[in-house]
Structures are given as structure tokens and as C-alpha cells.
């Protein structure tokens, strides 16, 4: 609990999120673990509406990945632009390497000769995602002080760079076709608008808010 940070955003954000989901009658929402309480509130809100006015909205369920929470380079907060502890998908190999070198590791490992504790190290957690084939070997080498944190981070930077390569290429290709991107966005907005209008009409009907003009 952070009493100094209790503000409207705490409820406004999940309510807005509920509106975004409910407007399109979303049933499954891909989220990180930190968003689960928000989805719980979303279910409460749509359940309440359905009870009061009749069924309109399905109760949205979460879809988590095998890595439901990714900590940022500070090793404390979730990876987010807001916390400036992130790696951009479009980052160059040099930028990725530079960012990874700032990552917090096992605080108990002060010298290269100290045995490490991969279970508390966020660089190791990221290896689980980006270097899955070598995590056992990395854990052993870390515990036995046979690998230094700098080398471990270099390895992670290489893994992230190669994992993100296809995304970087795709992004660069799309960035060179702004007309195409704008068209895709406009098409998506048009399709979304049709669904949203129909949902709003249904909601008004259930709430008996339809005007004569809406019925004609
Ligand atoms: S060697 Fe790797 S896993 Fe071990 S503490 Fe250093 S960065 Fe973390």
C-alpha cells in the first residue's frame, strides 16, 4: 500500500480498461500478471451491468504467457517505459548491449570470485526467456564463480539481439511504408467502429435509453 499515491488513477485506469474490453465484448485478454486485479474489477463491472440490465457483456478472462511478469533492468519493477528500465524492441544491438550492462544482478556477488545466486538475479531470469537452452549451464557457472557478470550480460545482450532481429527487420520494413501502416490503422478503426456502435446500441436498448430516432 502506498498511502501517498492513492489517486483517481487507481480506479480510473481499470474502469477505462473495462470500457475498452467491454465495448468489443472481449472474452480473452492477453495481460501480464500485474493486470489481473484490473481484470477482476472488469468482471465485477460487467457482471453488475448484466445483472441490472440483462446480459450484454461476456466476463473477460486473462490469458497469461509462460512469463507473466517481466522485471525491468532495475530488477525491482516491471519492465516499462514509465520506469525507464526497458529494452526497446527496435533497439540496435549497440543500444541493447549498453542497456543490459546497466542491469542489476545478484547484490551479494561483489567480486568476480564470489559465487553467484542466479535465483535472485534478473539477468538470469531474462536468460530463461532469451537463452533457454543454456540456463542450466549459466546457473552452474554463476554458482561456481566460473563466469563473471559482465560476460553473462554480454551473452544475454547477444541472445536478446538475435531474438529481436526479426521484429527489428519487420519494424524497419513497415516504417518505410507509412502509407500502408496508416491504411491498416484506418481499416482496423473502421472495423472496430462497427462493433462499438452495435454494442452501444445494445446497451442503450437494455437500459431503455434509445431515442425514437435510434429505433427508426
Ligand atoms: S553471473 Fe549472470 S546470473 Fe550470475 S549473478 Fe552475474 S549476471 Fe546474474
mmCIF file of N, CA and C and ligand atoms in Angstrom, residues 103-107 109 115-125 127 138-139 141-143 147-153, ligand 1:
data_model
loop_
_atom_site.group_PDB
_atom_site.id
_atom_site.type_symbol
_atom_site.label_atom_id
_atom_site.label_comp_id
_atom_site.label_asym_id
_atom_site.label_seq_id
_atom_site.Cartn_x
_atom_site.Cartn_y
_atom_site.Cartn_z
ATOM 1 N N UNK A 103 22.067 -3.461 -16.088
ATOM 2 C CA UNK A 103 21.118 -4.307 -15.341
ATOM 3 C C UNK A 103 21.668 -4.679 -13.968
ATOM 4 N N UNK A 104 20.773 -4.665 -12.998
ATOM 5 C CA UNK A 104 21.139 -5.062 -11.628
ATOM 6 C C UNK A 104 21.250 -6.586 -11.587
ATOM 7 N N UNK A 105 22.281 -7.077 -10.886
ATOM 8 C CA UNK A 105 22.456 -8.542 -10.789
ATOM 9 C C UNK A 105 22.322 -8.972 -9.323
ATOM 10 N N UNK A 106 22.926 -10.082 -8.987
ATOM 11 C CA UNK A 106 22.884 -10.567 -7.604
ATOM 12 C C UNK A 106 23.658 -9.589 -6.708
ATOM 13 N N UNK A 107 22.976 -8.890 -5.788
ATOM 14 C CA UNK A 107 23.664 -7.870 -4.984
ATOM 15 C C UNK A 107 24.728 -8.463 -4.056
ATOM 16 N N UNK A 109 26.880 -10.647 -4.903
ATOM 17 C CA UNK A 109 28.083 -11.002 -5.654
ATOM 18 C C UNK A 109 28.893 -9.744 -5.943
ATOM 19 N N UNK A 115 30.758 -16.582 -5.356
ATOM 20 C CA UNK A 115 29.732 -17.410 -6.014
ATOM 21 C C UNK A 115 28.436 -16.604 -6.164
ATOM 22 N N UNK A 116 27.756 -16.764 -7.281
ATOM 23 C CA UNK A 116 26.519 -16.017 -7.512
ATOM 24 C C UNK A 116 25.274 -16.802 -7.131
ATOM 25 N N UNK A 117 24.162 -16.099 -7.106
ATOM 26 C CA UNK A 117 22.857 -16.716 -6.792
ATOM 27 C C UNK A 117 21.893 -16.395 -7.928
ATOM 28 N N UNK A 118 21.907 -17.212 -8.972
ATOM 29 C CA UNK A 118 21.082 -16.892 -10.149
ATOM 30 C C UNK A 118 19.602 -16.747 -9.821
ATOM 31 N N UNK A 119 19.144 -17.441 -8.784
ATOM 32 C CA UNK A 119 17.704 -17.402 -8.457
ATOM 33 C C UNK A 119 17.240 -16.010 -8.036
ATOM 34 N N UNK A 120 18.177 -15.123 -7.628
ATOM 35 C CA UNK A 120 17.758 -13.764 -7.251
ATOM 36 C C UNK A 120 18.184 -12.735 -8.308
ATOM 37 N N UNK A 121 18.739 -13.220 -9.413
ATOM 38 C CA UNK A 121 19.316 -12.297 -10.402
ATOM 39 C C UNK A 121 18.381 -12.137 -11.606
ATOM 40 N N UNK A 122 18.059 -10.888 -11.897
ATOM 41 C CA UNK A 122 17.124 -10.651 -13.002
ATOM 42 C C UNK A 122 17.762 -10.923 -14.361
ATOM 43 N N UNK A 123 19.073 -10.769 -14.459
ATOM 44 C CA UNK A 123 19.738 -11.106 -15.726
ATOM 45 C C UNK A 123 19.503 -12.597 -16.005
ATOM 46 N N UNK A 124 19.588 -13.388 -14.963
ATOM 47 C CA UNK A 124 19.347 -14.824 -15.133
ATOM 48 C C UNK A 124 17.891 -15.085 -15.542
ATOM 49 N N UNK A 125 16.961 -14.343 -14.927
ATOM 50 C CA UNK A 125 15.540 -14.520 -15.304
ATOM 51 C C UNK A 125 15.361 -14.216 -16.793
ATOM 52 N N UNK A 127 17.646 -14.525 -19.035
ATOM 53 C CA UNK A 127 18.243 -15.636 -19.782
ATOM 54 C C UNK A 127 17.225 -16.760 -19.951
ATOM 55 N N UNK A 138 24.517 -21.799 -17.374
ATOM 56 C CA UNK A 138 24.775 -20.458 -16.811
ATOM 57 C C UNK A 138 24.622 -20.489 -15.288
ATOM 58 N N UNK A 139 23.579 -21.183 -14.807
ATOM 59 C CA UNK A 139 23.360 -21.258 -13.359
ATOM 60 C C UNK A 139 24.552 -21.931 -12.671
ATOM 61 N N UNK A 141 27.677 -22.199 -13.774
ATOM 62 C CA UNK A 141 28.873 -21.357 -13.880
ATOM 63 C C UNK A 141 28.789 -20.166 -12.932
ATOM 64 N N UNK A 142 27.584 -19.626 -12.759
ATOM 65 C CA UNK A 142 27.389 -18.494 -11.847
ATOM 66 C C UNK A 142 27.642 -18.944 -10.410
ATOM 67 N N UNK A 143 27.021 -20.064 -10.040
ATOM 68 C CA UNK A 143 27.182 -20.551 -8.651
ATOM 69 C C UNK A 143 28.640 -20.894 -8.347
ATOM 70 N N UNK A 147 31.884 -17.786 -14.208
ATOM 71 C CA UNK A 147 31.532 -16.770 -15.214
ATOM 72 C C UNK A 147 31.325 -15.442 -14.483
ATOM 73 N N UNK A 148 31.788 -14.361 -15.085
ATOM 74 C CA UNK A 148 31.592 -13.049 -14.467
ATOM 75 C C UNK A 148 30.281 -12.437 -14.948
ATOM 76 N N UNK A 149 29.786 -11.472 -14.195
ATOM 77 C CA UNK A 149 28.505 -10.856 -14.566
ATOM 78 C C UNK A 149 28.608 -10.120 -15.903
ATOM 79 N N UNK A 150 29.772 -9.535 -16.183
ATOM 80 C CA UNK A 150 29.917 -8.808 -17.450
ATOM 81 C C UNK A 150 29.783 -9.774 -18.624
ATOM 82 N N UNK A 151 30.457 -10.945 -18.520
ATOM 83 C CA UNK A 151 30.351 -11.934 -19.606
ATOM 84 C C UNK A 151 28.927 -12.457 -19.725
ATOM 85 N N UNK A 152 28.312 -12.655 -18.566
ATOM 86 C CA UNK A 152 26.931 -13.162 -18.547
ATOM 87 C C UNK A 152 25.997 -12.160 -19.240
ATOM 88 N N UNK A 153 26.240 -10.873 -18.969
ATOM 89 C CA UNK A 153 25.405 -9.834 -19.593
ATOM 90 C C UNK A 153 25.669 -9.747 -21.099
HETATM 91 S S1 LIG B 1 26.790 -14.404 -13.452
HETATM 92 FE FE1 LIG B 1 24.887 -13.934 -14.516
HETATM 93 S S2 LIG B 1 23.312 -14.987 -13.359
HETATM 94 FE FE2 LIG B 1 25.125 -14.878 -12.056
HETATM 95 S S3 LIG B 1 24.820 -13.035 -10.815
HETATM 96 FE FE3 LIG B 1 26.059 -12.479 -12.592
HETATM 97 S S4 LIG B 1 24.590 -11.760 -14.107
HETATM 98 FE FE4 LIG B 1 23.459 -12.918 -12.565
#
